[in-house]
Coordinates of N, CA and C in Angstrom, one line a residue:
M1 N 75.1 89.5 84.9 CA 75.5 90.5 85.7 C 77.0 90.8 86.2
S2 N 77.4 92.4 85.7 CA 79.1 92.6 85.5 C 80.1 92.5 86.9
K3 N 81.0 92.1 87.5 CA 81.3 92.3 88.7 C 82.8 93.5 88.1
Q4 N 82.9 93.9 89.5 CA 84.0 94.8 89.1 C 85.4 94.8 90.2
Y5 N 86.2 94.0 89.6 CA 87.4 93.9 89.6 C 88.8 95.1 89.6
Y6 N 89.4 95.4 90.6 CA 90.1 96.5 91.5 C 91.9 96.3 91.1
G7 N 92.3 96.7 90.3 CA 93.6 95.9 90.8 C 95.1 97.1 90.7
S8 N 94.3 98.3 91.5 CA 95.1 99.1 91.7 C 94.2 99.3 93.8
F9 N 95.5 100.0 94.2 CA 94.4 100.4 96.1 C 93.9 101.6 95.6
S10 N 93.2 101.4 96.4 CA 92.2 103.1 96.4 C 91.5 102.9 97.8
K11 N 91.5 104.1 97.8 CA 90.8 104.3 99.5 C 89.1 103.9 99.3
S12 N 88.7 104.2 98.2 CA 87.7 104.3 98.0 C 86.6 102.9 97.9
I13 N 87.2 102.2 97.8 CA 87.0 100.9 97.5 C 87.2 99.7 98.7
P14 N 86.5 100.0 99.5 CA 86.7 99.2 100.5 C 87.2 97.4 100.3
Q15 N 88.1 97.1 101.6 CA 89.1 96.5 100.9 C 88.8 95.9 102.6
R16 N 89.4 94.3 102.2 CA 89.4 93.3 104.1 C 91.0 92.8 103.6
R17 N 91.2 92.6 105.0 CA 92.8 91.6 105.1 C 91.8 90.6 105.3
F18 N 93.1 89.4 104.1 CA 93.5 88.1 103.9 C 94.4 87.6 105.1
S19 N 94.8 86.7 105.3 CA 95.7 85.3 105.5 C 96.0 84.4 105.2
L20 N 96.8 83.9 104.9 CA 97.3 83.1 103.6 C 98.1 81.9 103.8
W21 N 98.3 80.5 104.5 CA 98.8 79.9 104.6 C 99.6 79.2 103.0
L22 N 100.5 79.2 102.6 CA 101.5 78.7 101.0 C 102.2 78.0 101.5
P23 N 102.1 77.1 100.5 CA 103.0 76.0 100.8 C 104.9 76.8 100.4
D24 N 105.6 75.9 100.5 CA 107.3 76.9 100.6 C 107.5 77.0 99.4
I25 N 107.2 76.8 98.3 CA 107.4 76.5 96.6 C 106.8 77.5 96.1
L26 N 105.5 77.7 96.4 CA 105.2 78.9 96.1 C 104.5 80.4 96.2
Y27 N 105.5 80.3 97.9 CA 105.7 81.5 98.4 C 107.5 81.7 98.0
E28 N 108.4 80.8 98.1 CA 109.6 81.2 97.5 C 109.6 82.3 95.6
R29 N 108.3 81.2 95.0 CA 108.3 81.7 93.7 C 107.8 82.9 93.8
I30 N 107.0 83.3 94.7 CA 106.7 84.9 95.2 C 107.0 86.0 95.3
A31 N 108.3 85.0 96.5 CA 109.0 86.3 96.9 C 109.9 86.8 95.4
T32 N 110.2 85.4 94.6 CA 111.6 86.1 93.8 C 110.9 87.2 93.1
D33 N 109.9 86.7 92.9 CA 109.2 87.9 91.1 C 109.2 88.7 92.4
A34 N 108.6 88.8 93.6 CA 108.5 90.2 94.4 C 110.0 91.2 94.2
A35 N 111.2 90.3 94.2 CA 112.0 91.1 94.4 C 112.4 91.2 93.1
V36 N 112.3 90.4 91.9 CA 112.3 90.8 90.7 C 111.7 91.7 89.9
Y37 N 111.1 92.1 90.4 CA 110.1 93.5 89.8 C 109.7 94.3 90.7
G38 N 109.6 94.2 91.4 CA 109.9 95.6 93.2 C 108.9 95.7 93.3
V39 N 107.8 94.6 93.4 CA 106.4 95.0 94.4 C 106.5 93.9 95.2
H40 N 105.2 93.9 96.0 CA 104.5 93.5 97.5 C 104.2 92.0 96.3
K41 N 104.3 90.8 97.9 CA 104.0 89.3 97.3 C 102.8 90.2 97.3
A42 N 102.4 91.0 98.2 CA 100.4 90.7 98.5 C 99.8 91.4 97.5
Q43 N 101.3 92.2 96.6 CA 100.1 92.9 95.5 C 99.6 91.7 94.1
I44 N 101.8 90.2 94.5 CA 101.1 89.2 93.2 C 99.9 88.4 93.4
V45 N 99.6 88.4 94.3 CA 98.9 87.4 94.9 C 97.4 88.0 94.8
K46 N 97.2 89.0 94.4 CA 95.9 89.8 94.8 C 95.9 89.9 93.4
Q47 N 96.1 90.0 92.3 CA 96.6 90.7 91.0 C 96.0 89.5 90.2
A48 N 97.0 88.1 91.4 CA 96.5 86.8 90.5 C 95.2 86.4 91.0
L49 N 94.5 86.3 92.3 CA 93.2 86.4 92.0 C 92.4 86.7 90.9
I50 N 92.6 88.7 91.0 CA 91.6 89.5 90.1 C 91.8 88.5 89.0
A51 N 92.5 88.1 88.4 CA 93.0 87.6 87.1 C 92.1 86.4 86.5
Y52 N 91.8 85.8 87.8 CA 91.2 84.1 88.2 C 90.2 84.6 88.3
Y53 N 89.0 85.7 89.0 CA 87.8 85.4 89.1 C 87.4 86.2 87.7
R54 N 88.3 86.9 87.2 CA 88.3 87.8 86.0 C 87.7 87.0 85.0
S55 N 88.5 85.8 84.8 CA 88.7 84.4 83.8 C 87.1 83.4 84.2
I56 N 86.6 83.7 85.1 CA 85.9 83.2 85.3 C 84.6 83.4 84.8
D57 N 84.5 84.6 85.5 CA 83.3 85.1 85.2 C 82.8 85.7 83.5
N58 N 84.1 85.9 83.1 CA 84.4 85.8 81.7 C 84.0 84.9 81.0
G59 N 84.5 83.5 81.4 CA 83.5 82.3 80.7 C 84.8 82.0 80.0
S60 N 86.1 82.7 80.3 CA 87.3 81.7 79.6 C 88.6 81.5 80.5
A61 N 88.1 80.9 81.7 CA 89.2 80.1 82.3 C 89.1 78.6 81.6
S62 N 90.5 78.6 81.3 CA 90.4 77.4 80.3 C 91.2 76.0 81.7
I63 N 91.6 76.3 82.7 CA 92.2 75.3 83.7 C 91.3 74.9 84.3
V64 N 89.9 76.0 84.6 CA 88.7 75.1 86.3 C 88.3 75.1 85.0
S65 N 87.7 74.0 85.7 CA 86.6 74.0 85.1 C 85.4 74.2 86.5
K66 N 83.6 74.6 85.8 CA 83.1 75.0 86.3 C 82.3 74.0 87.1
P67 N 81.9 74.4 88.8 CA 80.7 72.9 89.1 C 79.6 72.8 87.9
A68 N 79.2 71.6 88.0 CA 78.1 71.5 87.9 C 77.1 71.9 88.1
G69 N 75.8 72.6 87.7 CA 74.7 72.5 88.5 C 73.5 73.4 87.8

């Protein structure tokens, strides 16, 4: 089954709000990148999650191993 992930905001695609506590070091890295690249911190996190799940769905995750079973 093919999953669709969307990288840009569209009102036609249902979305939900998500709150997340991050370690300070990770938050600072995201905040710095957001300032450097002129994007919102939420967009960086969203794109990272989309890329992560795409790699899992495509079977190409190199860092993460799938659970046995």
